[in-house]
Every structure is written in C-alpha cells, then in structure tokens.
C-alpha cells in the first residue's frame, strides 16, 4: 500500500505549491509521525483564519501531527471556531450541524466498516464545548452508551467564544463573560467523569501546553477507539480574547491552569480492557526494538 | 505596518536540538527548520505576529527572536 498519496502528472503544473509540498513531504503513511516532524515536514494543516496566538490553533497543530494514520482518517467537526480550520486540513472531514457531530460520526463509522471491510478507518470527532456539552450532549452521551468506536475530542474554552462570550456548560463557576455579566451560578460540568461512567474506555483531560503529551494521548485515544470502545479527550484551549489576554499569553494561561490542584491538571482514566491492550502494544514495540538492535 | 518575527541566526540554538518556537507557533508551516544550517527560519507571509515564539525563546534565555515591522 505504499505511496497511496500521489499526484496525477498532468496536474503538477497547475496545482498550488502548498499542495505539491503536501504530496512531497507531508507525513502520510508514516507510522512514526509525531510533533517531531514540525519544521521539516509539511504539516497537514494550512493557513487558517483563527486569531493570532490562538491556543486552539496550537492544539489543532499538535493533534494533526499526532493522528496515527491520516490517510485513513475522517474527522467530523461542528460549528464554532474549529469550523474555520476544517476547510484547511489535509484529512477528509465532514462539517456537521451544531451538536449532532457524534450522531454523524456513528453513521460514518458504520458505513466505513461496510464499505471498507478490509481497511482500518478511524473516525475522530473534534468539536468545541458548546457542541459537545450543551447543544450536542444528547448525541455525545448516546454514542458513548452505544459504545461506538470513535474518538471524541472536545476543545474546551469554557464559553461560546465565536459569538461573543456567552455562558457554556463547561464554564467555571462565578466566571464573568462579556455576554454573561451576572457570573455563572453553577459548577463546571464534570464531563470527564460523566464520560467514564457512560462507558468510555479512555478519558483524558489536559491542556495543549506539551506537544509530547498531546501526541501520546491522541495516539492512545485513537488506537483504543479502533479496538476497544469510545474514547474522550478534553483539551483546554482558552480563548485569549474573551478572557482578556494578549496574543502571546495563551501558553502561560494553559500552563497556569494545569498546575497541581487546578481544574485542568492532567488526568486520565483507562479501563482494564484498554490497559491490557496498551500493555500489549508496548510489549510489541519493545520486541520490535530488540529485534532491530540485534 | 505589520509586525512579524525575525530570527537572529547567531543566537538561535536549533543545532543543539532546541525546537521551542517551532513547537509552540500557532501557525502551521510558519517557522521552519533550515536543515542545512540547523537554524529556525520564519515564513513571513504566514506569520500573524502573535509574539508567542519570542516569549518561549526568551523564557529559555536564548533571546534569538525579535519582532520587526514590515
């Protein structure tokens, strides 16, 4: 199956340079792809229209560098700032209606299993906190109850950033936003715990401040979703405009929020089946390493 | 006028394995690694001028990136 990503020779003179770069040095069909390819390989994400310094675009970059086989991955997006990036990624993607991204991913995963029975196809849902927790909570939970095998990634910026800063379910208690001047009266929805109880085999909550950790978590989440059951990853991507920060302060904001005792301290839950699967993978890797050195 | 990042090649320590600015730049394919000289280079047409690279470079005391007006 080598060189599945090719370009028709007739098109070489009319395709834009970015496209040719992607065919030439994009990290398709590379099982060892990761954030270490940054700077030397062409990334699977191009010039998008997110704000300067937006932490969400850092997270998006790290995720696009980490997904295990991009050539056989379909991503499902939803309304929000992420929908400004989805047209600019080099992976098949579907823009769903606001909130029904997990329902679409369910149908897609089943259809792909029928259409390509002999190929591994990954489905990844990537949506904001409004789509995952408020508007689409029904679809999100139902897909976990049914143990649908795909990964759900939630970009948690703790409010509706795209429409001016309204209150969302994942907003922290007491937070004042531009369009929520009274302050939130309820606790932040504990979706990671709900995900665990709803049947997810792998749950992680984190920020995007460490590319190596994002890579590890995304790879685990996709591989477990492929073999075991649903997985959920919640990543803090603060909206610097809505919380009143400068463009260069997003990284520090993420690091502050993941300090011990803070609400985004890295936590993960791995079910016993998923753990034994991961142990099997680690052993296999170890054996390959030993075989390569001897 | 528009601010973009500029790398001082003498101060850049990418040859020692530093990839901080490349790792944390929010824009894809914006900061590249010059694999011959092992220095970071900025693709100015993609730079939005957020200064995040300056922050991470200065925090590591390399001080190799400055913002310049274009």
PDB file of C-alpha atoms in Angstrom, chain A:
ATOM      1  CA  UNK A   1       0.000   0.000   0.000  1.00  0.00           C
ATOM      2  CA  UNK A   2       2.984   2.314  -0.292  1.00  0.00           C
ATOM      3  CA  UNK A   3       2.645   5.705  -1.982  1.00  0.00           C
ATOM      4  CA  UNK A   4      -1.110   5.872  -1.806  1.00  0.00           C
ATOM      5  CA  UNK A   5      -0.910   9.663  -1.818  1.00  0.00           C
ATOM      6  CA  UNK A   6       0.182  10.546  -5.329  1.00  0.00           C
ATOM      7  CA  UNK A   7      -0.467  13.343  -7.777  1.00  0.00           C
ATOM      8  CA  UNK A   8      -1.544  12.969 -11.367  1.00  0.00           C
ATOM      9  CA  UNK A   9       1.396  14.130 -13.520  1.00  0.00           C
ATOM     10  CA  UNK A  10      -0.933  16.219 -15.698  1.00  0.00           C
ATOM     11  CA  UNK A  11      -1.827  18.379 -12.713  1.00  0.00           C
ATOM     12  CA  UNK A  12       1.675  19.157 -11.473  1.00  0.00           C
ATOM     13  CA  UNK A  13       1.957  22.468 -13.361  1.00  0.00           C
ATOM     14  CA  UNK A  14      -1.409  23.837 -12.266  1.00  0.00           C
ATOM     15  CA  UNK A  15      -1.615  22.778  -8.614  1.00  0.00           C
ATOM     16  CA  UNK A  16      -0.573  25.334  -5.968  1.00  0.00           C
ATOM     17  CA  UNK A  17       2.840  24.980  -4.344  1.00  0.00           C
ATOM     18  CA  UNK A  18       1.299  24.179  -0.938  1.00  0.00           C
ATOM     19  CA  UNK A  19      -0.423  21.163  -2.446  1.00  0.00           C
ATOM     20  CA  UNK A  20       2.766  19.936  -4.103  1.00  0.00           C
ATOM     21  CA  UNK A  21       4.631  20.343  -0.799  1.00  0.00           C
ATOM     22  CA  UNK A  22       1.985  18.256   0.909  1.00  0.00           C
ATOM     23  CA  UNK A  23       2.336  15.425  -1.617  1.00  0.00           C
ATOM     24  CA  UNK A  24       6.089  15.746  -1.493  1.00  0.00           C
ATOM     25  CA  UNK A  25       6.824  15.996   2.225  1.00  0.00           C
ATOM     26  CA  UNK A  26       3.531  15.527   4.027  1.00  0.00           C
ATOM     27  CA  UNK A  27       3.669  12.891   6.770  1.00  0.00           C
ATOM     28  CA  UNK A  28       1.220  10.439   5.238  1.00  0.00           C
ATOM     29  CA  UNK A  29       1.860   6.707   5.576  1.00  0.00           C
ATOM     30  CA  UNK A  30       4.406   7.283   8.300  1.00  0.00           C
ATOM     31  CA  UNK A  31       3.713   5.124  11.359  1.00  0.00           C
ATOM     32  CA  UNK A  32       6.204   7.136  13.447  1.00  0.00           C
ATOM     33  CA  UNK A  33       4.704  10.534  12.710  1.00  0.00           C
ATOM     34  CA  UNK A  34       4.527  12.983  15.590  1.00  0.00           C
ATOM     35  CA  UNK A  35       5.282  16.531  16.659  1.00  0.00           C
ATOM     36  CA  UNK A  36       8.985  15.930  15.929  1.00  0.00           C
ATOM     37  CA  UNK A  37       8.137  16.348  12.226  1.00  0.00           C
ATOM     38  CA  UNK A  38       7.380  20.034  12.843  1.00  0.00           C
ATOM     39  CA  UNK A  39       9.670  22.336  10.918  1.00  0.00           C
ATOM     40  CA  UNK A  40      10.955  19.751   8.453  1.00  0.00           C
ATOM     41  CA  UNK A  41       7.828  18.057   7.054  1.00  0.00           C
ATOM     42  CA  UNK A  42       4.802  19.808   5.595  1.00  0.00           C
ATOM     43  CA  UNK A  43       2.016  19.849   8.144  1.00  0.00           C
ATOM     44  CA  UNK A  44      -1.478  18.613   7.373  1.00  0.00           C
ATOM     45  CA  UNK A  45      -2.944  21.966   8.297  1.00  0.00           C
ATOM     46  CA  UNK A  46      -2.509  25.178   6.363  1.00  0.00           C
ATOM     47  CA  UNK A  47      -3.101  28.904   6.765  1.00  0.00           C
ATOM     48  CA  UNK A  48      -6.317  29.197   8.748  1.00  0.00           C
ATOM     49  CA  UNK A  49      -8.192  32.255   9.899  1.00  0.00           C
ATOM     50  CA  UNK A  50      -8.002  31.848  13.670  1.00  0.00           C
ATOM     51  CA  UNK A  51      -6.742  34.823  15.681  1.00  0.00           C
ATOM     52  CA  UNK A  52      -3.018  35.459  16.141  1.00  0.00           C
ATOM     53  CA  UNK A  53      -1.729  33.390  19.059  1.00  0.00           C
ATOM     54  CA  UNK A  54      -4.912  31.357  19.477  1.00  0.00           C
ATOM     55  CA  UNK A  55      -4.195  28.351  21.740  1.00  0.00           C
ATOM     56  CA  UNK A  56      -6.800  26.382  19.820  1.00  0.00           C
ATOM     57  CA  UNK A  57      -4.610  26.508  16.739  1.00  0.00           C
ATOM     58  CA  UNK A  58      -1.653  25.211  18.784  1.00  0.00           C
ATOM     59  CA  UNK A  59      -3.802  22.293  19.922  1.00  0.00           C
ATOM     60  CA  UNK A  60      -5.052  21.707  16.389  1.00  0.00           C
ATOM     61  CA  UNK A  61      -1.498  21.588  15.065  1.00  0.00           C
ATOM     62  CA  UNK A  62      -0.428  19.107  17.710  1.00  0.00           C
ATOM     63  CA  UNK A  63      -3.450  16.902  17.028  1.00  0.00           C
ATOM     64  CA  UNK A  64      -2.946  16.933  13.260  1.00  0.00           C
ATOM     65  CA  UNK A  65       0.664  15.882  13.778  1.00  0.00           C
ATOM     66  CA  UNK A  66      -0.357  13.048  16.118  1.00  0.00           C
ATOM     67  CA  UNK A  67      -3.235  11.161  14.479  1.00  0.00           C
ATOM     68  CA  UNK A  68      -1.862   7.707  13.635  1.00  0.00           C
ATOM     69  CA  UNK A  69      -2.955   7.271  10.022  1.00  0.00           C
ATOM     70  CA  UNK A  70      -4.251  10.489   8.482  1.00  0.00           C
ATOM     71  CA  UNK A  71      -4.777   8.929   5.041  1.00  0.00           C
ATOM     72  CA  UNK A  72      -7.471   6.649   6.502  1.00  0.00           C
ATOM     73  CA  UNK A  73      -8.976   9.098   8.977  1.00  0.00           C
ATOM     74  CA  UNK A  74     -12.210  11.034   8.658  1.00  0.00           C
ATOM     75  CA  UNK A  75     -12.740  13.932  11.037  1.00  0.00           C
ATOM     76  CA  UNK A  76     -16.154  15.269  11.987  1.00  0.00           C
ATOM     77  CA  UNK A  77     -16.345  18.892  13.019  1.00  0.00           C
ATOM     78  CA  UNK A  78     -19.051  21.127  14.341  1.00  0.00           C
ATOM     79  CA  UNK A  79     -19.951  24.802  14.396  1.00  0.00           C
ATOM     80  CA  UNK A  80     -17.534  27.038  16.228  1.00  0.00           C
ATOM     81  CA  UNK A  81     -14.030  28.373  15.794  1.00  0.00           C
ATOM     82  CA  UNK A  82     -12.897  24.891  14.734  1.00  0.00           C
ATOM     83  CA  UNK A  83     -15.073  25.145  11.633  1.00  0.00           C
ATOM     84  CA  UNK A  84     -12.741  27.910  10.436  1.00  0.00           C
ATOM     85  CA  UNK A  85      -9.892  25.384  10.419  1.00  0.00           C
ATOM     86  CA  UNK A  86     -11.592  22.296   8.984  1.00  0.00           C
ATOM     87  CA  UNK A  87     -11.546  23.588   5.379  1.00  0.00           C
ATOM     88  CA  UNK A  88      -7.767  23.992   5.750  1.00  0.00           C
ATOM     89  CA  UNK A  89      -6.772  20.467   6.813  1.00  0.00           C
ATOM     90  CA  UNK A  90      -5.460  17.697   4.584  1.00  0.00           C
ATOM     91  CA  UNK A  91      -7.698  14.992   6.059  1.00  0.00           C
ATOM     92  CA  UNK A  92     -11.194  14.046   4.933  1.00  0.00           C
ATOM     93  CA  UNK A  93     -13.680  15.874   7.094  1.00  0.00           C
ATOM     94  CA  UNK A  94     -17.392  16.463   7.487  1.00  0.00           C
ATOM     95  CA  UNK A  95     -18.964  19.587   8.909  1.00  0.00           C
ATOM     96  CA  UNK A  96     -21.998  18.509  10.906  1.00  0.00           C
ATOM     97  CA  UNK A  97     -24.889  20.597  12.124  1.00  0.00           C
ATOM     98  CA  UNK A  98     -24.381  22.212  15.500  1.00  0.00           C
ATOM     99  CA  UNK A  99     -24.468  19.442  18.082  1.00  0.00           C
ATOM    100  CA  UNK A 100     -25.076  16.281  16.090  1.00  0.00           C
ATOM    101  CA  UNK A 101     -21.403  15.528  15.402  1.00  0.00           C
ATOM    102  CA  UNK A 102     -21.378  12.293  17.414  1.00  0.00           C
ATOM    103  CA  UNK A 103     -24.509  11.019  15.662  1.00  0.00           C
ATOM    104  CA  UNK A 104     -22.919  11.698  12.266  1.00  0.00           C
ATOM    105  CA  UNK A 105     -19.699  10.005  13.359  1.00  0.00           C
ATOM    106  CA  UNK A 106     -21.709   6.940  14.426  1.00  0.00           C
ATOM    107  CA  UNK A 107     -23.272   6.545  10.995  1.00  0.00           C
ATOM    108  CA  UNK A 108     -19.986   7.304   9.286  1.00  0.00           C
ATOM    109  CA  UNK A 109     -18.062   4.725  11.283  1.00  0.00           C
ATOM    110  CA  UNK A 110     -20.644   2.034  10.487  1.00  0.00           C
ATOM    111  CA  UNK A 111     -20.783   2.955   6.808  1.00  0.00           C
ATOM    112  CA  UNK A 112     -16.991   2.894   6.522  1.00  0.00           C
ATOM    113  CA  UNK A 113     -16.913  -0.567   8.127  1.00  0.00           C
ATOM    114  CA  UNK A 114     -19.315  -1.824   5.436  1.00  0.00           C
ATOM    115  CA  UNK A 115     -17.653  -0.002   2.547  1.00  0.00           C
ATOM    116  CA  UNK A 116     -14.040  -0.834   3.503  1.00  0.00           C
ATOM    117  CA  UNK A 117     -14.213  -4.122   5.440  1.00  0.00           C
ATOM    118  CA  UNK A 118     -10.524  -4.886   4.918  1.00  0.00           C
ATOM    119  CA  UNK A 119      -9.146  -1.481   5.852  1.00  0.00           C
ATOM    120  CA  UNK A 120      -8.719   0.280   9.165  1.00  0.00           C
ATOM    121  CA  UNK A 121     -10.677   3.537   9.153  1.00  0.00           C
ATOM    122  CA  UNK A 122     -10.529   5.956  12.061  1.00  0.00           C
ATOM    123  CA  UNK A 123     -13.221   8.483  12.842  1.00  0.00           C
ATOM    124  CA  UNK A 124     -12.367  11.451  15.050  1.00  0.00           C
ATOM    125  CA  UNK A 125     -14.901  13.977  16.297  1.00  0.00           C
ATOM    126  CA  UNK A 126     -13.465  17.383  17.095  1.00  0.00           C
ATOM    127  CA  UNK A 127     -15.869  19.986  18.454  1.00  0.00           C
ATOM    128  CA  UNK A 128     -15.987  22.831  20.915  1.00  0.00           C
ATOM    129  CA  UNK A 129     -17.506  22.717  24.358  1.00  0.00           C
ATOM    130  CA  UNK A 130     -20.796  24.238  23.187  1.00  0.00           C
ATOM    131  CA  UNK A 131     -21.335  21.482  20.645  1.00  0.00           C
ATOM    132  CA  UNK A 132     -20.140  18.675  22.924  1.00  0.00           C
ATOM    133  CA  UNK A 133     -21.653  19.607  26.251  1.00  0.00           C
ATOM    134  CA  UNK A 134     -24.565  21.991  25.714  1.00  0.00           C
ATOM    135  CA  UNK A 135     -26.224  21.589  22.357  1.00  0.00           C
ATOM    136  CA  UNK A 136     -24.987  18.114  21.489  1.00  0.00           C
ATOM    137  CA  UNK A 137     -24.903  16.482  24.915  1.00  0.00           C
ATOM    138  CA  UNK A 138     -27.689  14.084  23.933  1.00  0.00           C
ATOM    139  CA  UNK A 139     -25.812  12.809  20.871  1.00  0.00           C
ATOM    140  CA  UNK A 140     -22.483  12.747  22.709  1.00  0.00           C
ATOM    141  CA  UNK A 141     -23.796  10.646  25.587  1.00  0.00           C
ATOM    142  CA  UNK A 142     -25.873   8.329  23.415  1.00  0.00           C
ATOM    143  CA  UNK A 143     -22.862   7.474  21.277  1.00  0.00           C
ATOM    144  CA  UNK A 144     -20.929   6.536  24.418  1.00  0.00           C
ATOM    145  CA  UNK A 145     -23.836   4.466  25.763  1.00  0.00           C
ATOM    146  CA  UNK A 146     -23.844   2.520  22.493  1.00  0.00           C
ATOM    147  CA  UNK A 147     -20.062   2.019  22.764  1.00  0.00           C
ATOM    148  CA  UNK A 148     -19.458   3.475  19.309  1.00  0.00           C
ATOM    149  CA  UNK A 149     -15.824   3.065  18.404  1.00  0.00           C
ATOM    150  CA  UNK A 150     -14.545   6.552  17.654  1.00  0.00           C
ATOM    151  CA  UNK A 151     -12.668   9.303  19.441  1.00  0.00           C
ATOM    152  CA  UNK A 152     -14.388  12.435  20.715  1.00  0.00           C
ATOM    153  CA  UNK A 153     -12.124  15.428  21.251  1.00  0.00           C
ATOM    154  CA  UNK A 154     -13.555  18.476  22.985  1.00  0.00           C
ATOM    155  CA  UNK A 155     -11.824  21.855  22.694  1.00  0.00           C
ATOM    156  CA  UNK A 156     -12.852  23.349  25.997  1.00  0.00           C
ATOM    157  CA  UNK A 157     -12.572  27.142  26.023  1.00  0.00           C
ATOM    158  CA  UNK A 158     -15.167  27.472  28.763  1.00  0.00           C
ATOM    159  CA  UNK A 159     -17.547  29.737  26.825  1.00  0.00           C
ATOM    160  CA  UNK A 160     -19.121  30.435  23.436  1.00  0.00           C
ATOM    161  CA  UNK A 161     -16.172  32.353  22.031  1.00  0.00           C
ATOM    162  CA  UNK A 162     -17.319  32.633  18.447  1.00  0.00           C
ATOM    163  CA  UNK A 163     -20.489  34.563  19.258  1.00  0.00           C
ATOM    164  CA  UNK A 164     -19.086  36.978  21.809  1.00  0.00           C
ATOM    165  CA  UNK A 165     -18.742  35.115  25.107  1.00  0.00           C
ATOM    166  CA  UNK A 166     -21.963  33.544  26.323  1.00  0.00           C
ATOM    167  CA  UNK A 167     -22.116  31.112  29.232  1.00  0.00           C
ATOM    168  CA  UNK A 168     -21.496  27.452  28.461  1.00  0.00           C
ATOM    169  CA  UNK A 169     -21.865  24.284  30.498  1.00  0.00           C
ATOM    170  CA  UNK A 170     -18.111  23.936  30.877  1.00  0.00           C
ATOM    171  CA  UNK A 171     -17.625  27.498  32.131  1.00  0.00           C
ATOM    172  CA  UNK A 172     -16.250  27.632  35.656  1.00  0.00           C
ATOM    173  CA  UNK A 173     -18.471  28.797  38.492  1.00  0.00           C
ATOM    174  CA  UNK A 174     -18.536  32.538  39.084  1.00  0.00           C
ATOM    175  CA  UNK A 175     -16.842  33.447  35.798  1.00  0.00           C
ATOM    176  CA  UNK A 176     -17.899  36.761  34.252  1.00  0.00           C
ATOM    177  CA  UNK A 177     -18.025  36.862  30.459  1.00  0.00           C
ATOM    178  CA  UNK A 178     -18.893  39.680  28.072  1.00  0.00           C
ATOM    179  CA  UNK A 179     -22.360  38.294  27.425  1.00  0.00           C
ATOM    180  CA  UNK A 180     -22.791  36.642  30.825  1.00  0.00           C
ATOM    181  CA  UNK A 181     -22.382  39.629  33.156  1.00  0.00           C
ATOM    182  CA  UNK A 182     -24.053  38.091  36.219  1.00  0.00           C
ATOM    183  CA  UNK A 183     -21.471  35.325  36.507  1.00  0.00           C
ATOM    184  CA  UNK A 184     -22.085  31.632  36.256  1.00  0.00           C
ATOM    185  CA  UNK A 185     -24.104  30.231  39.135  1.00  0.00           C
ATOM    186  CA  UNK A 186     -23.451  26.517  38.625  1.00  0.00           C
ATOM    187  CA  UNK A 187     -20.416  24.299  38.732  1.00  0.00           C
ATOM    188  CA  UNK A 188     -18.467  23.369  35.616  1.00  0.00           C
ATOM    189  CA  UNK A 189     -19.998  20.200  34.131  1.00  0.00           C
ATOM    190  CA  UNK A 190     -17.778  17.270  35.029  1.00  0.00           C
ATOM    191  CA  UNK A 191     -17.815  15.700  31.599  1.00  0.00           C
ATOM    192  CA  UNK A 192     -14.684  13.520  32.034  1.00  0.00           C
ATOM    193  CA  UNK A 193     -16.336  11.774  34.989  1.00  0.00           C
ATOM    194  CA  UNK A 194     -19.614  11.507  33.069  1.00  0.00           C
ATOM    195  CA  UNK A 195     -17.709  10.030  30.115  1.00  0.00           C
ATOM    196  CA  UNK A 196     -16.111   7.419  32.341  1.00  0.00           C
ATOM    197  CA  UNK A 197     -19.466   6.404  33.791  1.00  0.00           C
ATOM    198  CA  UNK A 198     -21.106   6.418  30.348  1.00  0.00           C
ATOM    199  CA  UNK A 199     -18.827   3.722  29.015  1.00  0.00           C
ATOM    200  CA  UNK A 200     -15.757   5.437  27.587  1.00  0.00           C
ATOM    201  CA  UNK A 201     -12.716   3.188  27.712  1.00  0.00           C
ATOM    202  CA  UNK A 202     -10.243   6.026  27.726  1.00  0.00           C
ATOM    203  CA  UNK A 203     -10.764   9.533  29.090  1.00  0.00           C
ATOM    204  CA  UNK A 204      -8.160  12.301  29.366  1.00  0.00           C
ATOM    205  CA  UNK A 205      -8.335  15.926  30.461  1.00  0.00           C
ATOM    206  CA  UNK A 206      -5.401  18.168  29.669  1.00  0.00           C
ATOM    207  CA  UNK A 207      -4.158  21.399  28.098  1.00  0.00           C
ATOM    208  CA  UNK A 208      -2.225  21.770  24.861  1.00  0.00           C
ATOM    209  CA  UNK A 209       0.934  23.063  26.519  1.00  0.00           C
ATOM    210  CA  UNK A 210       3.031  19.928  25.920  1.00  0.00           C
ATOM    211  CA  UNK A 211       3.103  18.537  22.366  1.00  0.00           C
ATOM    212  CA  UNK A 212       4.611  15.227  23.501  1.00  0.00           C
ATOM    213  CA  UNK A 213       1.743  14.656  25.926  1.00  0.00           C
ATOM    214  CA  UNK A 214      -0.887  15.628  23.337  1.00  0.00           C
ATOM    215  CA  UNK A 215       0.715  13.200  20.905  1.00  0.00           C
ATOM    216  CA  UNK A 216       0.729  10.355  23.424  1.00  0.00           C
ATOM    217  CA  UNK A 217      -2.881  10.937  24.483  1.00  0.00           C
ATOM    218  CA  UNK A 218      -4.268  11.320  20.944  1.00  0.00           C
ATOM    219  CA  UNK A 219      -2.464   8.200  19.723  1.00  0.00           C
ATOM    220  CA  UNK A 220      -3.742   6.174  22.668  1.00  0.00           C
ATOM    221  CA  UNK A 221      -7.264   7.536  22.243  1.00  0.00           C
ATOM    222  CA  UNK A 222      -7.413   6.700  18.524  1.00  0.00           C
ATOM    223  CA  UNK A 223      -5.887   3.234  18.904  1.00  0.00           C
ATOM    224  CA  UNK A 224      -8.185   2.318  21.792  1.00  0.00           C
ATOM    225  CA  UNK A 225     -11.199   3.613  19.872  1.00  0.00           C
ATOM    226  CA  UNK A 226     -10.146   1.419  16.959  1.00  0.00           C
ATOM    227  CA  UNK A 227     -10.048  -1.795  19.005  1.00  0.00           C
ATOM    228  CA  UNK A 228     -11.897  -1.434  22.318  1.00  0.00           C
ATOM    229  CA  UNK A 229     -14.529   1.284  22.605  1.00  0.00           C
ATOM    230  CA  UNK A 230     -15.324   5.002  22.745  1.00  0.00           C
ATOM    231  CA  UNK A 231     -12.687   7.457  23.948  1.00  0.00           C
ATOM    232  CA  UNK A 232     -12.909  11.070  25.089  1.00  0.00           C
ATOM    233  CA  UNK A 233     -10.227  13.751  25.287  1.00  0.00           C
ATOM    234  CA  UNK A 234     -10.917  17.196  26.729  1.00  0.00           C
ATOM    235  CA  UNK A 235      -8.291  19.826  25.915  1.00  0.00           C
ATOM    236  CA  UNK A 236      -8.230  23.313  27.434  1.00  0.00           C
ATOM    237  CA  UNK A 237      -7.829  25.858  24.643  1.00  0.00           C
ATOM    238  CA  UNK A 238      -8.505  29.237  26.283  1.00  0.00           C
ATOM    239  CA  UNK A 239      -9.999  31.994  24.171  1.00  0.00           C
ATOM    240  CA  UNK A 240      -7.471  34.761  24.767  1.00  0.00           C
ATOM    241  CA  UNK A 241      -9.844  37.456  23.501  1.00  0.00           C
ATOM    242  CA  UNK A 242     -12.704  36.530  25.804  1.00  0.00           C
ATOM    243  CA  UNK A 243     -10.615  36.156  28.953  1.00  0.00           C
ATOM    244  CA  UNK A 244      -8.770  39.402  28.249  1.00  0.00           C
ATOM    245  CA  UNK A 245      -5.260  38.194  27.447  1.00  0.00           C
ATOM    246  CA  UNK A 246      -2.699  39.310  24.890  1.00  0.00           C
ATOM    247  CA  UNK A 247      -1.865  37.118  21.916  1.00  0.00           C
ATOM    248  CA  UNK A 248       1.393  35.862  23.479  1.00  0.00           C
ATOM    249  CA  UNK A 249      -0.164  34.933  26.834  1.00  0.00           C
ATOM    250  CA  UNK A 250      -2.167  31.884  25.778  1.00  0.00           C
ATOM    251  CA  UNK A 251       0.595  29.402  26.545  1.00  0.00           C
ATOM    252  CA  UNK A 252       1.114  30.769  30.069  1.00  0.00           C
ATOM    253  CA  UNK A 253      -2.649  30.642  30.654  1.00  0.00           C
ATOM    254  CA  UNK A 254      -2.652  26.927  29.748  1.00  0.00           C
ATOM    255  CA  UNK A 255       0.355  26.235  31.971  1.00  0.00           C
ATOM    256  CA  UNK A 256      -1.269  28.045  34.900  1.00  0.00           C
ATOM    257  CA  UNK A 257      -4.483  26.052  34.503  1.00  0.00           C
ATOM    258  CA  UNK A 258      -2.726  22.710  34.572  1.00  0.00           C
ATOM    259  CA  UNK A 259      -0.767  23.307  37.770  1.00  0.00           C
ATOM    260  CA  UNK A 260      -1.421  20.799  40.589  1.00  0.00           C
ATOM    261  CA  UNK A 261      -4.852  21.379  42.099  1.00  0.00           C
ATOM    262  CA  UNK A 262      -6.071  23.449  39.146  1.00  0.00           C
ATOM    263  CA  UNK A 263      -9.036  22.388  37.040  1.00  0.00           C
ATOM    264  CA  UNK A 264      -7.010  21.152  34.044  1.00  0.00           C
ATOM    265  CA  UNK A 265      -4.369  19.129  35.840  1.00  0.00           C
ATOM    266  CA  UNK A 266      -3.633  16.161  33.582  1.00  0.00           C
ATOM    267  CA  UNK A 267      -5.834  13.203  34.479  1.00  0.00           C
ATOM    268  CA  UNK A 268      -6.612  10.086  32.517  1.00  0.00           C
ATOM    269  CA  UNK A 269      -8.850   7.105  33.025  1.00  0.00           C
ATOM    270  CA  UNK A 270      -8.056   3.825  31.291  1.00  0.00           C
ATOM    271  CA  UNK A 271     -10.449   0.879  31.543  1.00  0.00           C
ATOM    272  CA  UNK A 272      -8.923  -2.559  32.346  1.00  0.00           C
ATOM    273  CA  UNK A 273      -9.518  -3.812  28.762  1.00  0.00           C
ATOM    274  CA  UNK A 274      -7.897  -0.699  27.321  1.00  0.00           C
ATOM    275  CA  UNK A 275      -4.974  -1.020  29.737  1.00  0.00           C
ATOM    276  CA  UNK A 276      -4.273  -4.622  28.723  1.00  0.00           C
ATOM    277  CA  UNK A 277      -4.476  -3.525  25.061  1.00  0.00           C
ATOM    278  CA  UNK A 278      -1.958  -0.731  25.698  1.00  0.00           C
ATOM    279  CA  UNK A 279       0.330  -3.136  27.573  1.00  0.00           C
ATOM    280  CA  UNK A 280       0.191  -5.475  24.577  1.00  0.00           C
ATOM    281  CA  UNK A 281       1.144  -2.586  22.251  1.00  0.00           C
ATOM    282  CA  UNK A 282       4.055  -1.571  24.494  1.00  0.00           C
ATOM    283  CA  UNK A 283       5.366  -5.139  24.601  1.00  0.00           C
ATOM    284  CA  UNK A 284       5.127  -5.424  20.841  1.00  0.00           C
ATOM    285  CA  UNK A 285       7.066  -2.183  20.421  1.00  0.00           C
ATOM    286  CA  UNK A 286       9.719  -3.386  22.855  1.00  0.00           C
ATOM    287  CA  UNK A 287      10.121  -6.659  20.977  1.00  0.00           C
ATOM    288  CA  UNK A 288      10.468  -4.757  17.684  1.00  0.00           C
ATOM    289  CA  UNK A 289      13.130  -2.520  19.207  1.00  0.00           C
ATOM    290  CA  UNK A 290      15.110  -5.501  20.465  1.00  0.00           C
ATOM    291  CA  UNK A 291      14.776  -7.204  17.081  1.00  0.00           C
ATOM    292  CA  UNK A 292      16.011  -4.035  15.356  1.00  0.00           C
ATOM    293  CA  UNK A 293      19.130  -3.699  17.518  1.00  0.00           C
ATOM    294  CA  UNK A 294      20.226  -7.340  17.374  1.00  0.00           C
TER     295      UNK A 294
END
